[in-house]
PDB file of C-alpha atoms and ligand atoms in Angstrom:
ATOM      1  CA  UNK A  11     -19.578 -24.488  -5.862  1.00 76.00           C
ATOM      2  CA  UNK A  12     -18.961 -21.837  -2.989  1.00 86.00           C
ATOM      3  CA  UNK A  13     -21.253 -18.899  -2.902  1.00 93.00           C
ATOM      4  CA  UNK A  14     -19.124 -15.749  -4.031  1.00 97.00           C
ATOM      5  CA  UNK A  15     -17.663 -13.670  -1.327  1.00 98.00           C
ATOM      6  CA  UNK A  16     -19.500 -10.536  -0.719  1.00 98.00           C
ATOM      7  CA  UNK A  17     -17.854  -7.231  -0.507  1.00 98.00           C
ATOM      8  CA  UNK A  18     -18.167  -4.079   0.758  1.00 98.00           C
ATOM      9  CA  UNK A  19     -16.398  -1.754  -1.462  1.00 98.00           C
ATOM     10  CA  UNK A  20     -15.877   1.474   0.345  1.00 98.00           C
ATOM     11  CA  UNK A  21     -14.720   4.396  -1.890  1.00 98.00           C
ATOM     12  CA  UNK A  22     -16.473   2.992  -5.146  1.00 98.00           C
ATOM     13  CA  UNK A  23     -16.729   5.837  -7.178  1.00 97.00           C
ATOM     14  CA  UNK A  24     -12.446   6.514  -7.045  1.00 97.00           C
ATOM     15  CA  UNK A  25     -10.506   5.980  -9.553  1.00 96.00           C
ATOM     16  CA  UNK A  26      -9.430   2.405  -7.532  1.00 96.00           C
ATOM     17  CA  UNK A  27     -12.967   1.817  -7.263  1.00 98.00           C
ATOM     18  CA  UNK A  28     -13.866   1.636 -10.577  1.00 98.00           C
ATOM     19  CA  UNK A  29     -10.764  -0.830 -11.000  1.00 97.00           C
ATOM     20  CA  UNK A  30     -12.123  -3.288  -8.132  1.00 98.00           C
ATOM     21  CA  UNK A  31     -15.956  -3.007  -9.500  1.00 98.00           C
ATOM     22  CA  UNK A  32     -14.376  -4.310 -12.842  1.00 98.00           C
ATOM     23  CA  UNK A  33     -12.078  -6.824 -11.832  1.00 97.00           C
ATOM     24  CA  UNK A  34     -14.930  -7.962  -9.306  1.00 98.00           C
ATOM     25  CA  UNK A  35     -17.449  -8.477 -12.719  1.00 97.00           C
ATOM     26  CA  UNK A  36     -14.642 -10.448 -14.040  1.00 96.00           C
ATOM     27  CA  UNK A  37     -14.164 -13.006 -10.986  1.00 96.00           C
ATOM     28  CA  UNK A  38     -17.336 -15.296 -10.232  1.00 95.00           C
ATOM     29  CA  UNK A  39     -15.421 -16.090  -6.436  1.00 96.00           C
ATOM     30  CA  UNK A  40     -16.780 -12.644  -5.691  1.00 97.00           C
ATOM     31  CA  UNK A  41     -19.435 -10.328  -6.016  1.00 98.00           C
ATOM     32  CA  UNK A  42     -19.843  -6.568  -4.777  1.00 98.00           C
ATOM     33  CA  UNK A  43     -22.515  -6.461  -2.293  1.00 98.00           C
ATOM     34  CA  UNK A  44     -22.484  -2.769  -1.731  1.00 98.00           C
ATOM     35  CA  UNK A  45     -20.667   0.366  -2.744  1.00 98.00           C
ATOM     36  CA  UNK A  46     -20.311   3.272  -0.486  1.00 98.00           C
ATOM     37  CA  UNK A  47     -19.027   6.678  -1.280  1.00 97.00           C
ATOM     38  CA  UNK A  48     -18.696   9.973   0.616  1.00 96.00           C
ATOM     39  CA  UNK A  49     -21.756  10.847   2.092  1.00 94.00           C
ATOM     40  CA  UNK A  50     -23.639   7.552   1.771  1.00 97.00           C
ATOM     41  CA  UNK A  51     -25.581   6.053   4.401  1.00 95.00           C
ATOM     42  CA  UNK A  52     -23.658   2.645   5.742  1.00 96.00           C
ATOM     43  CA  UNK A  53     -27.199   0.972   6.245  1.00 95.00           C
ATOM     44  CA  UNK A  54     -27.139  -2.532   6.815  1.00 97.00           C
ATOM     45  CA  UNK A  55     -23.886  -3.028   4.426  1.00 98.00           C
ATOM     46  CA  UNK A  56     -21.649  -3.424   6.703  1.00 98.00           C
ATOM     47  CA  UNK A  57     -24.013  -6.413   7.929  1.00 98.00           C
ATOM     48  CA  UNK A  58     -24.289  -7.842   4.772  1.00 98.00           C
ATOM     49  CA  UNK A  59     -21.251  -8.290   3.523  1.00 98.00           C
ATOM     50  CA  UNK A  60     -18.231 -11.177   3.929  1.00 98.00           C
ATOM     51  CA  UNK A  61     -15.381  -8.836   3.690  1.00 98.00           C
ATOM     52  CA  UNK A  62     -14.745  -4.861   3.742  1.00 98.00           C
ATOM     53  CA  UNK A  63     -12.656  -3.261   1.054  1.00 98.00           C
ATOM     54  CA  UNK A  64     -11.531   0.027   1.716  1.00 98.00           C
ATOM     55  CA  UNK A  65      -9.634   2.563  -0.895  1.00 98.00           C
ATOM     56  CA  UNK A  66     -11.115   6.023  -0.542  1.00 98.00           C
ATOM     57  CA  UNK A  67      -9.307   8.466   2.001  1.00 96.00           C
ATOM     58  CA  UNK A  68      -7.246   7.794   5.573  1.00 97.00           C
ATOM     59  CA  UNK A  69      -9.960   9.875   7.155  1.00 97.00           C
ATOM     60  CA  UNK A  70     -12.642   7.501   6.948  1.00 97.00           C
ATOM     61  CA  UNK A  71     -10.949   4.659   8.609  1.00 98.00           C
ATOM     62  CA  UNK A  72     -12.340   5.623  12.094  1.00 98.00           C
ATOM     63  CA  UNK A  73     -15.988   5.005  10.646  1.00 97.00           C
ATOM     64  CA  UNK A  74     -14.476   2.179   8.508  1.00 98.00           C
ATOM     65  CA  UNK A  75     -12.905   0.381  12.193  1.00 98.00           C
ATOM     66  CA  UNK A  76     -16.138   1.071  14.318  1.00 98.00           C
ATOM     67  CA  UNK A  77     -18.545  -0.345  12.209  1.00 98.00           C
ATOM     68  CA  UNK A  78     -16.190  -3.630  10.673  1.00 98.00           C
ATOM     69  CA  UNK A  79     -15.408  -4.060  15.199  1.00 98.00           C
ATOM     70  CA  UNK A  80     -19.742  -3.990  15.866  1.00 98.00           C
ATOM     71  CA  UNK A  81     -20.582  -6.152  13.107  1.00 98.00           C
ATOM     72  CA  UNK A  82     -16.949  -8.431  13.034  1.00 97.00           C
ATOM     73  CA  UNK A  83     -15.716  -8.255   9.508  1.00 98.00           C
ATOM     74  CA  UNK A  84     -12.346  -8.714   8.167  1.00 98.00           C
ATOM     75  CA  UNK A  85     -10.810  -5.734   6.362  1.00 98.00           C
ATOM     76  CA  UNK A  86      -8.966  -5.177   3.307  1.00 98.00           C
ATOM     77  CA  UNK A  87      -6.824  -1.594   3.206  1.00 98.00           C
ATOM     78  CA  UNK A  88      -5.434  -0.423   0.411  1.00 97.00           C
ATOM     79  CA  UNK A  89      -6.177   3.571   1.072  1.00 97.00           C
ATOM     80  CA  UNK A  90      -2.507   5.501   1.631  1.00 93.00           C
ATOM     81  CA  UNK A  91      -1.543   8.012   4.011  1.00 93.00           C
ATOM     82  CA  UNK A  92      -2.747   7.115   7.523  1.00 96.00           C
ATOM     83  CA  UNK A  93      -1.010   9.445  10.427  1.00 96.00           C
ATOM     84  CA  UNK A  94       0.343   7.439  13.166  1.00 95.00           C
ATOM     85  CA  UNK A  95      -2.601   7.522  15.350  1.00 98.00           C
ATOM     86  CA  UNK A  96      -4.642   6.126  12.547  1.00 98.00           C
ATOM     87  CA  UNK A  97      -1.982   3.353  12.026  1.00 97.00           C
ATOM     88  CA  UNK A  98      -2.180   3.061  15.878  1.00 98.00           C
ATOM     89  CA  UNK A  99      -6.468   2.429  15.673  1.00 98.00           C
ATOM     90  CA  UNK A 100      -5.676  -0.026  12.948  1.00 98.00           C
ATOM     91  CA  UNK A 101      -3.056  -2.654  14.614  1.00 98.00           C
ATOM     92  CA  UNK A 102      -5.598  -2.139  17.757  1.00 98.00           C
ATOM     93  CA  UNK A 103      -8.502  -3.464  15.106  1.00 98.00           C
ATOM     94  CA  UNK A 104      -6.107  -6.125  14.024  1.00 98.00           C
ATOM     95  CA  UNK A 105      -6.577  -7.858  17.447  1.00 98.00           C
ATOM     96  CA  UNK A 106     -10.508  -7.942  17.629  1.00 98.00           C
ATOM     97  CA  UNK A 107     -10.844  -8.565  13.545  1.00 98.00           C
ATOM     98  CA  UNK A 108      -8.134  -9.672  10.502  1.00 98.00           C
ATOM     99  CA  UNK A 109      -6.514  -6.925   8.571  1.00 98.00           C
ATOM    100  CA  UNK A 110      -4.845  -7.341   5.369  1.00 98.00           C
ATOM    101  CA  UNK A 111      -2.955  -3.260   5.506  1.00 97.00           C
ATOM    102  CA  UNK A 112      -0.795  -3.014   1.858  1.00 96.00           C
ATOM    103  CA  UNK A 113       0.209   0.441   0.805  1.00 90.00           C
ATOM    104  CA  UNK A 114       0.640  -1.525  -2.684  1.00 92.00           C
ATOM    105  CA  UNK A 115      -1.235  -4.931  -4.196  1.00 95.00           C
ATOM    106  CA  UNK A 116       0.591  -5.706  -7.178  1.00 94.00           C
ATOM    107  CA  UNK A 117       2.438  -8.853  -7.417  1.00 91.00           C
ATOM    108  CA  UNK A 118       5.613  -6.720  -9.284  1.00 94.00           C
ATOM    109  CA  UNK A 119       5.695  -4.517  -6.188  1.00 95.00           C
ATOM    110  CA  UNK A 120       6.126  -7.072  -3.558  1.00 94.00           C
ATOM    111  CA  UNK A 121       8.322  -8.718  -5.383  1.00 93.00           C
ATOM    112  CA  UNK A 122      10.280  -5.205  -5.738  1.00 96.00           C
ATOM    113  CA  UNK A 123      10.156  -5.151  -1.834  1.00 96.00           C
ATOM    114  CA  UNK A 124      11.766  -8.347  -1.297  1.00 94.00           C
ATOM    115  CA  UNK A 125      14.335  -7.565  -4.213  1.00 96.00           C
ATOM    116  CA  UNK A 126      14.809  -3.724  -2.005  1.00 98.00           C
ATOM    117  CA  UNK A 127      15.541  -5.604   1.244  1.00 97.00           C
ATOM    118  CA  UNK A 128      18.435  -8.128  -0.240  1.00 97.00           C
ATOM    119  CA  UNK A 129      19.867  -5.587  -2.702  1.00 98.00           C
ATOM    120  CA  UNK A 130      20.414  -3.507   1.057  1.00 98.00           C
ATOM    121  CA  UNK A 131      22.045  -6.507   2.510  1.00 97.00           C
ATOM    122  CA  UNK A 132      23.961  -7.579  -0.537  1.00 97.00           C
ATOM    123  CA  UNK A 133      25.329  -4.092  -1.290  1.00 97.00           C
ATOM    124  CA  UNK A 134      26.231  -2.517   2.137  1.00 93.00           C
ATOM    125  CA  UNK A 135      26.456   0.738   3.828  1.00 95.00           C
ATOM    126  CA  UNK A 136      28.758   1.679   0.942  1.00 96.00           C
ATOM    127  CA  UNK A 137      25.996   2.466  -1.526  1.00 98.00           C
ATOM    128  CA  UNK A 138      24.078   5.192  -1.104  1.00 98.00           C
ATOM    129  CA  UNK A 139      20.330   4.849  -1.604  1.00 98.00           C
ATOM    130  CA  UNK A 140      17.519   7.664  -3.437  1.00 98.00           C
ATOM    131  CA  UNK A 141      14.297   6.155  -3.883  1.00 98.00           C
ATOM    132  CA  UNK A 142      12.284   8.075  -6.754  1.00 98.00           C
ATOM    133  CA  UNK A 143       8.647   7.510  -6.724  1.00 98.00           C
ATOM    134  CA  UNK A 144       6.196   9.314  -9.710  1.00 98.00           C
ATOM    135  CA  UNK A 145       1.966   9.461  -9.455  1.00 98.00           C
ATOM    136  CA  UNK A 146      -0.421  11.143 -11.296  1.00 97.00           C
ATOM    137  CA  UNK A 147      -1.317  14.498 -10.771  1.00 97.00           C
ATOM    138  CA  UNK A 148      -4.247  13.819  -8.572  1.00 97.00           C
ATOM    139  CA  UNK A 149      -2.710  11.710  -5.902  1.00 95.00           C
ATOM    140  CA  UNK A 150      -3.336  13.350  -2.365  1.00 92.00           C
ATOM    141  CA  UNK A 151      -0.639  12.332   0.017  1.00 93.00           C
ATOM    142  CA  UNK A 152       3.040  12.200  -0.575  1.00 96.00           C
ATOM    143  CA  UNK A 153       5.439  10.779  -1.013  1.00 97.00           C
ATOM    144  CA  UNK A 154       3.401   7.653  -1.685  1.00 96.00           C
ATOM    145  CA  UNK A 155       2.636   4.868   0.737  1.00 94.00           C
ATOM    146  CA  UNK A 156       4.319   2.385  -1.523  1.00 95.00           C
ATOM    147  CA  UNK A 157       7.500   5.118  -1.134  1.00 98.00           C
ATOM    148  CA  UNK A 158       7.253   4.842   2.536  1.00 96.00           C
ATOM    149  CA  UNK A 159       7.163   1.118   2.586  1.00 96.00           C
ATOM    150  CA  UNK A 160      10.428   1.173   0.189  1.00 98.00           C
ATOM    151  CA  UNK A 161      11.927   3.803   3.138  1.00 98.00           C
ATOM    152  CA  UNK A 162      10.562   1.428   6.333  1.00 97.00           C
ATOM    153  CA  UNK A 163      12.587  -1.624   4.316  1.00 97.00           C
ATOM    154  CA  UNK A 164      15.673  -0.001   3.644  1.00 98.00           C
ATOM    155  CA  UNK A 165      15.738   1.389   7.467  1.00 98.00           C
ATOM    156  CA  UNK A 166      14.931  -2.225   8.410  1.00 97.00           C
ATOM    157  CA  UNK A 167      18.273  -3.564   6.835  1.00 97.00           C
ATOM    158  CA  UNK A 168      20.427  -0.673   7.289  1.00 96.00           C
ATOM    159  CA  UNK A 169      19.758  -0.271  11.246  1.00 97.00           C
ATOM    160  CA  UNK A 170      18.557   3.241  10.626  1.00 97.00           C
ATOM    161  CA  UNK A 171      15.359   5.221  11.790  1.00 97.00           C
ATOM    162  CA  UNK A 172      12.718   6.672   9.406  1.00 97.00           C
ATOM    163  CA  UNK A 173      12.401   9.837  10.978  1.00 96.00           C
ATOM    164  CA  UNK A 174      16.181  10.610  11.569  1.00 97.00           C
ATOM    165  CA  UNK A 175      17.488   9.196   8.205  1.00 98.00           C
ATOM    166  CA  UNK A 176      15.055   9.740   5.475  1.00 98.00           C
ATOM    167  CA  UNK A 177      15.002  13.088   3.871  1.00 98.00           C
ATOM    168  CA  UNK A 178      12.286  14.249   1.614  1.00 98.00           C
ATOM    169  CA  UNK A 179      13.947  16.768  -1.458  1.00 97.00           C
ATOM    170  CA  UNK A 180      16.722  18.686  -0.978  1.00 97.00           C
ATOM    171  CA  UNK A 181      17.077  22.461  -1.360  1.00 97.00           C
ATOM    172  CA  UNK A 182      19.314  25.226  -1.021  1.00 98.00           C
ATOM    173  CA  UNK A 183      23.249  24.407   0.402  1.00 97.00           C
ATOM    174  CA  UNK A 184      22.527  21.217   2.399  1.00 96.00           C
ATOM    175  CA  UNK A 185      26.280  20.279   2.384  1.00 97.00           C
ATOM    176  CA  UNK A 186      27.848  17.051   1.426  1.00 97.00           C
ATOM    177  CA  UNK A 187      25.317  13.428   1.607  1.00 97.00           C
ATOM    178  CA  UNK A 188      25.383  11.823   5.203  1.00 96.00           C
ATOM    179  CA  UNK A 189      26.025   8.469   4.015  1.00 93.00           C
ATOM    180  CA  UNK A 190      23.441   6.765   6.038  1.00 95.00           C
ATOM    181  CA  UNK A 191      21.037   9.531   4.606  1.00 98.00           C
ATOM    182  CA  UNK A 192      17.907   7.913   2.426  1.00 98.00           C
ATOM    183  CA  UNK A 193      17.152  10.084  -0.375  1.00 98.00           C
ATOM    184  CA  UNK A 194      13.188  10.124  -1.172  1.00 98.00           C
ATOM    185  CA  UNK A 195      11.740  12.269  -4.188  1.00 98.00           C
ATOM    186  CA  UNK A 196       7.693  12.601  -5.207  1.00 98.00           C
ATOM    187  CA  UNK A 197       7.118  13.132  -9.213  1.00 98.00           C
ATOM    188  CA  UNK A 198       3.801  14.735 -10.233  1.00 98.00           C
ATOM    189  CA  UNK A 199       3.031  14.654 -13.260  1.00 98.00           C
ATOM    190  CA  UNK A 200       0.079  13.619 -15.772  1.00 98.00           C
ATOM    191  CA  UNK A 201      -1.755  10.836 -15.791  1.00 97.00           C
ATOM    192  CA  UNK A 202       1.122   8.445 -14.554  1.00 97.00           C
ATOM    193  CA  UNK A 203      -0.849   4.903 -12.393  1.00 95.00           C
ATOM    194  CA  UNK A 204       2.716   4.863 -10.374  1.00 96.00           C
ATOM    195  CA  UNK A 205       6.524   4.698 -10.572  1.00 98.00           C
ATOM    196  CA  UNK A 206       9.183   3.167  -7.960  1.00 98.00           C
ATOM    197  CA  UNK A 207      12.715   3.449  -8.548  1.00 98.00           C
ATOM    198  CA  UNK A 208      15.023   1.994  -5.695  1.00 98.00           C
ATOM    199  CA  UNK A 209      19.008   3.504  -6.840  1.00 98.00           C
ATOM    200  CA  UNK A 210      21.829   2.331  -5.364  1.00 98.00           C
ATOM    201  CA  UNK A 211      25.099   4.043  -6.093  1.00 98.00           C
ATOM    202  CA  UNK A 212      28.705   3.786  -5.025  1.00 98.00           C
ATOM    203  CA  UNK A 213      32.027   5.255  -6.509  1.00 97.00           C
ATOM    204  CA  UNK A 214      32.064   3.723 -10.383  1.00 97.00           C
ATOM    205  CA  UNK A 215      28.671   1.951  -9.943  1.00 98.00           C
ATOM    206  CA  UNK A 216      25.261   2.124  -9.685  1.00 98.00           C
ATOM    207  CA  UNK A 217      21.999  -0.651  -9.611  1.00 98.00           C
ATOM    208  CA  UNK A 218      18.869   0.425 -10.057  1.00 98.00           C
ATOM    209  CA  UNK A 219      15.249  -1.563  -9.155  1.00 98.00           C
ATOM    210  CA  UNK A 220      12.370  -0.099 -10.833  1.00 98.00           C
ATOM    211  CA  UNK A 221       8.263  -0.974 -10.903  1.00 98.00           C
ATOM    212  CA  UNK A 222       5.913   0.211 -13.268  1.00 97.00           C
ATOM    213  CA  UNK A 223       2.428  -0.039 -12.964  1.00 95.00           C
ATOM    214  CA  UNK A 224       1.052   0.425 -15.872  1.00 95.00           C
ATOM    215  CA  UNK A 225      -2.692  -0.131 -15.229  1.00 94.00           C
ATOM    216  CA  UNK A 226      -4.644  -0.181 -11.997  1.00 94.00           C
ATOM    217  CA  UNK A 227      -6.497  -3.254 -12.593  1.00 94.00           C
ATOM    218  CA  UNK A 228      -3.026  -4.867 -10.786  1.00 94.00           C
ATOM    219  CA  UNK A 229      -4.004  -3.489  -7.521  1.00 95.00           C
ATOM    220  CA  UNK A 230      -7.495  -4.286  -7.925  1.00 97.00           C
ATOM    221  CA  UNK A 231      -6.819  -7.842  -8.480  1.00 96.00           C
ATOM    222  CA  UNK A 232      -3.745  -7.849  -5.716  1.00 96.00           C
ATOM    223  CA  UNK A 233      -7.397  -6.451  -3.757  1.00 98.00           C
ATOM    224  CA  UNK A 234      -9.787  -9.774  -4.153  1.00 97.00           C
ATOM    225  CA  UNK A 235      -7.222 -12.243  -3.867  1.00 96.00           C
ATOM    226  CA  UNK A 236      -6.201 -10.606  -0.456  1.00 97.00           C
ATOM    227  CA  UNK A 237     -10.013 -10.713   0.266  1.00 98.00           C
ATOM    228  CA  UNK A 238     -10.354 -14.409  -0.585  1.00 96.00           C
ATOM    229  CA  UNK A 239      -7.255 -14.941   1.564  1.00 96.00           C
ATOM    230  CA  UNK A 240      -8.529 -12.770   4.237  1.00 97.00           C
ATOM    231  CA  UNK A 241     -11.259 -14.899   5.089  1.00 93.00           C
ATOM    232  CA  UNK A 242     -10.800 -17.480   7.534  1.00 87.00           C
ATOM    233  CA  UNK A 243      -7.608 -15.848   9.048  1.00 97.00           C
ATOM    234  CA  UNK A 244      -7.243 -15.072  12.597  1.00 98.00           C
ATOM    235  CA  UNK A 245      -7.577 -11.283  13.833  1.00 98.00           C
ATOM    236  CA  UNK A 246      -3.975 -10.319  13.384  1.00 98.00           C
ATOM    237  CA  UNK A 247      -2.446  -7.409  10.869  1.00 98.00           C
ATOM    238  CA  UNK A 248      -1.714  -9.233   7.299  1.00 98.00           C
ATOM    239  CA  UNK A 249       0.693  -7.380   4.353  1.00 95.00           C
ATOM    240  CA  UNK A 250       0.613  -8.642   0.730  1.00 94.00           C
ATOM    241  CA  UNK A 251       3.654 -10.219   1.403  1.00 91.00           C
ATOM    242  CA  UNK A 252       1.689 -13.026   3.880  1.00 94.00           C
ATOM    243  CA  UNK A 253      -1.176 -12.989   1.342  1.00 95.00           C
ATOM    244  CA  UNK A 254       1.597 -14.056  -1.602  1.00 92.00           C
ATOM    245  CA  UNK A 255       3.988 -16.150   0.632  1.00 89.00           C
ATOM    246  CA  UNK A 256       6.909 -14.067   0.207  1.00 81.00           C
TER     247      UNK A 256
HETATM  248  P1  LIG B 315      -9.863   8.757  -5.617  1.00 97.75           P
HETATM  249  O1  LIG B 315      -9.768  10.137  -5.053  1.00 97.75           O
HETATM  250  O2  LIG B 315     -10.041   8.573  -7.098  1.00 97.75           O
HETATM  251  O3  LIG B 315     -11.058   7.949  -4.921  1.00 97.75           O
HETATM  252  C1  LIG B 315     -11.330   7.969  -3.561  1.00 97.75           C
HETATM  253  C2  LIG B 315     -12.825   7.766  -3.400  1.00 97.75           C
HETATM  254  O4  LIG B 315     -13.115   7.640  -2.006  1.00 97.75           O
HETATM  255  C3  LIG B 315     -13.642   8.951  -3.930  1.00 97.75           C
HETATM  256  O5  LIG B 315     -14.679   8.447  -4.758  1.00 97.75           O
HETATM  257  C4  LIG B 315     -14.215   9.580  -2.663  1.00 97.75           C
HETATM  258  O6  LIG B 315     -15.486  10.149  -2.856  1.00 97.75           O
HETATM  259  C5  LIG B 315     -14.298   8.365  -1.763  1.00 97.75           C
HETATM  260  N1  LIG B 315     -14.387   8.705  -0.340  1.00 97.75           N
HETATM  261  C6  LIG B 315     -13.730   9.695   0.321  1.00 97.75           C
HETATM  262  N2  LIG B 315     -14.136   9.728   1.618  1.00 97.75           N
HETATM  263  C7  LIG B 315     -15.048   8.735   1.754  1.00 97.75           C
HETATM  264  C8  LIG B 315     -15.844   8.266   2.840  1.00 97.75           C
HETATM  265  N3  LIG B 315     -15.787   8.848   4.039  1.00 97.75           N
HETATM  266  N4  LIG B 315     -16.669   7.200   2.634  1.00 97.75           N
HETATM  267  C9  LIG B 315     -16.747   6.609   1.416  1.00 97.75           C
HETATM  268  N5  LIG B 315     -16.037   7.028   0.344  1.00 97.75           N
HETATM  269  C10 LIG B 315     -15.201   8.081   0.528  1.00 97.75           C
HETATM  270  O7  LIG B 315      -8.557   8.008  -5.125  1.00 97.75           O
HETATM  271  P2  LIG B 315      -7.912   6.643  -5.698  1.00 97.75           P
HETATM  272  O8  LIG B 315      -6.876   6.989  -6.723  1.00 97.75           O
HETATM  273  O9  LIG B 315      -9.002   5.676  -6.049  1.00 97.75           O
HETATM  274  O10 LIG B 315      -7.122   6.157  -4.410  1.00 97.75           O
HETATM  275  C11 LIG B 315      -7.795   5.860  -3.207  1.00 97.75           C
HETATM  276  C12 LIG B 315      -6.773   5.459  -2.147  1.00 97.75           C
HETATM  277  O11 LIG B 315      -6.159   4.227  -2.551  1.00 97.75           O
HETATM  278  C13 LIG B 315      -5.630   6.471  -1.980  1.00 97.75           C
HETATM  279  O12 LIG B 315      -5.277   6.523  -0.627  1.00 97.75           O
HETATM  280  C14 LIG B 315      -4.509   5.865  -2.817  1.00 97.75           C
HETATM  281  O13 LIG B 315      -3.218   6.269  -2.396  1.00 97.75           O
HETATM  282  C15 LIG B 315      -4.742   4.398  -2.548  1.00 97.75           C
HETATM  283  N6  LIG B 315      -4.183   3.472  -3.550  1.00 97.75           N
HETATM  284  C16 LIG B 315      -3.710   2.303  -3.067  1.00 97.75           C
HETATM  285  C17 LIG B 315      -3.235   1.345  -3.939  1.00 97.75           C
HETATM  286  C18 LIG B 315      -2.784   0.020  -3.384  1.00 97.75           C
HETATM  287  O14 LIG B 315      -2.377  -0.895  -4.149  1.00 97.75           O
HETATM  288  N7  LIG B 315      -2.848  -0.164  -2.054  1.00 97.75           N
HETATM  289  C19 LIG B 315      -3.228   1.581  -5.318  1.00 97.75           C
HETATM  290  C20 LIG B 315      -3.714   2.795  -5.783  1.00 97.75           C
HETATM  291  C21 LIG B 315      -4.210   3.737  -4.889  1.00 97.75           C
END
C-alpha cells in the first residue's frame, strides 16, 4: 500500500480547518503532517510535507507562495477573496509549482457551474440574470468567491466584462435594468455553510439553479481528493473542474 500523503494544513484552527482535520482522520490515503495557524512558526513543515492546503485568509498567501516556491510543493487553495495582485502572485506560482485554485470544492457546485454556463447559452441575452448568494454571519469577504466564479461564467458566455456589467445591490433610483446588467446580492445571516442561486428571468418565465451546502465536510473532502490529484501534475493553475473532469 502507498504511504499516505502528507499535508500541510494551513489555517487549522478555522472553521474549514476543523472540517479537513476530520475528513483527513477519516481517509487512510492521507494524513495531516502539520497544522499551522496565525502566528505559528512554519519550521520545517513546509519541508515535510507532500502537499500544502491552504484555507485561512488571502493575506497569507505571500508567505504561503514563498515558502511552497523554496521548498517545491504543490498547493491546494481553497481561501476566498484574493485582490488581483494576489491572483497575479498565484498564476506566477503556477509556473514554478502545481496549483489546484477553487473558490468552491463541492462536487454539487461544479456541477452548478457547468449547469450556469449552458443555461447562459441555452437561454440567451433575453433573460436577465441575478445571482443570490447567502453565508453565515462570520464570512469576511463578499460577495463570496463561489459568487464571483458564478459572475466570471456568466460574463464568459454572455461576451460581457466583470467590472463593467456586474453590479453589486442596488439602491436609491437606479432607473430601468440594462439588460446585459448581472445582478449579484450577499445574504448574511446566521449560521448558514452557503447558498447559490443562479435566476434567470424573461417576460412570463423564469429558471432558477440553486446549491446548498449543507455541511462543510463537502469542501473538505472536494480538499483531499484535489490533493491526491494534485500530486504528480505539472506546475500549471488547476480548478475543481480539471480535478473532477468536467
Ligand atoms: P475561519 O475564519 O474560521 O478560519 C480561518 C483560519 O485561518 C483561522 O483559524 C485563522 O486563525 C487562520 N489564519 C489566518 N491568518 C493565518 C496565517 N497567516 N497563517 C495561518 N493561519 C492563519 O474561516 P473559514 O470559514 O475556515 O474559511 C477560511 C477561508 O476558506 C475563507 O477564505 C473562506 O471563504 C474559504 N472557504 C472556501 C471554501 C471552498 O470550498 N473553497 C469553503 C468554505 C470556505
Amino acid at each position: 500500500m502507498e504511504p499516505p500523503l502528507r499535508l500541510l494544513l494551513i489555517g487549522a484552527a478555522g472553521r474549514m480547518g476543523k472540517a479537513i482535520v476530520l475528513a483527513a482522520a477519516a481517509d487512510p490515503a492521507v494524513e495531516i503532517s502539520a497544522q499551522l495557524n496565525r502566528g505559528d512558526a512554519p519550521g520545517s513543515a513546509f519541508a515535510d510535507c507532500d502537499v500544502v492546503i491552504d484555507f485561512s485568509h488571502a493575506d497569507t498567501i505571500g508567505d504561503v507562495i514563498a515558502a511552497c516556491l523554496t521548498n517545491r510543493k504543490p498547493i491546494v487553495i481553497g481561501t476566498t477573496g484574493y485582490s488581483a495582485a494576489q491572483l497575479g502572485a498565484i498564476e506566477q506560482a503556477a509556473t514554478k509549482v502545481p496549483i489546484v485554485l477553487a473558490a468552491n470544492f463541492s462536487v454539487g457546485v461544479n456541477t452548478l457551474f457547468w449547469l450556469t454556463r449552458k443555461a447562459a447559452e441555452l437561454l440567451g441575452p433575453e433573460f436577465d440574470i441575478e445571482i443570490i448568494e447567502t453565508h453565515h454571519r462570520l464570512k469576511k469577504d463578499a460577495p463570496s468567491g463561489t459568487a464571483k466564479r458564478l459572475a466570471e461564467i456568466l460574463c464568459e458566455a454572455r461576451d460581457l466584462t466583470y467590472d463593467a456589467d456586474v453590479t453589486h445591490g442596488r439602491a436609491g433610483t437606479v432607473g430601468e435594468r440594462p439588460s446585459q446588467q448581472i445582478g449579484m446580492h450577499s445574504v448574511r445571516a446566521g449560521d448558514v455553510v452557503g447558498e447559490h442561486t443562479v435566476l434567470f428571468a424573461a417576460p412570463g418565465e423564469r429558471l432558477e439553479l440553486t446549491h446548498k451546502a449543507t455541511s462543510r465536510e463537502t469542501f473538505a473532502v472536494g480538499a483531499l481528493r484535489a490533493a491526491r490529484w494534485l500530486t504528480g501534475q505539472p506546475a500549471a493553475i488547476y480548478s475543481m473542474e480539471d480535478v473532477l473532469g468536467l
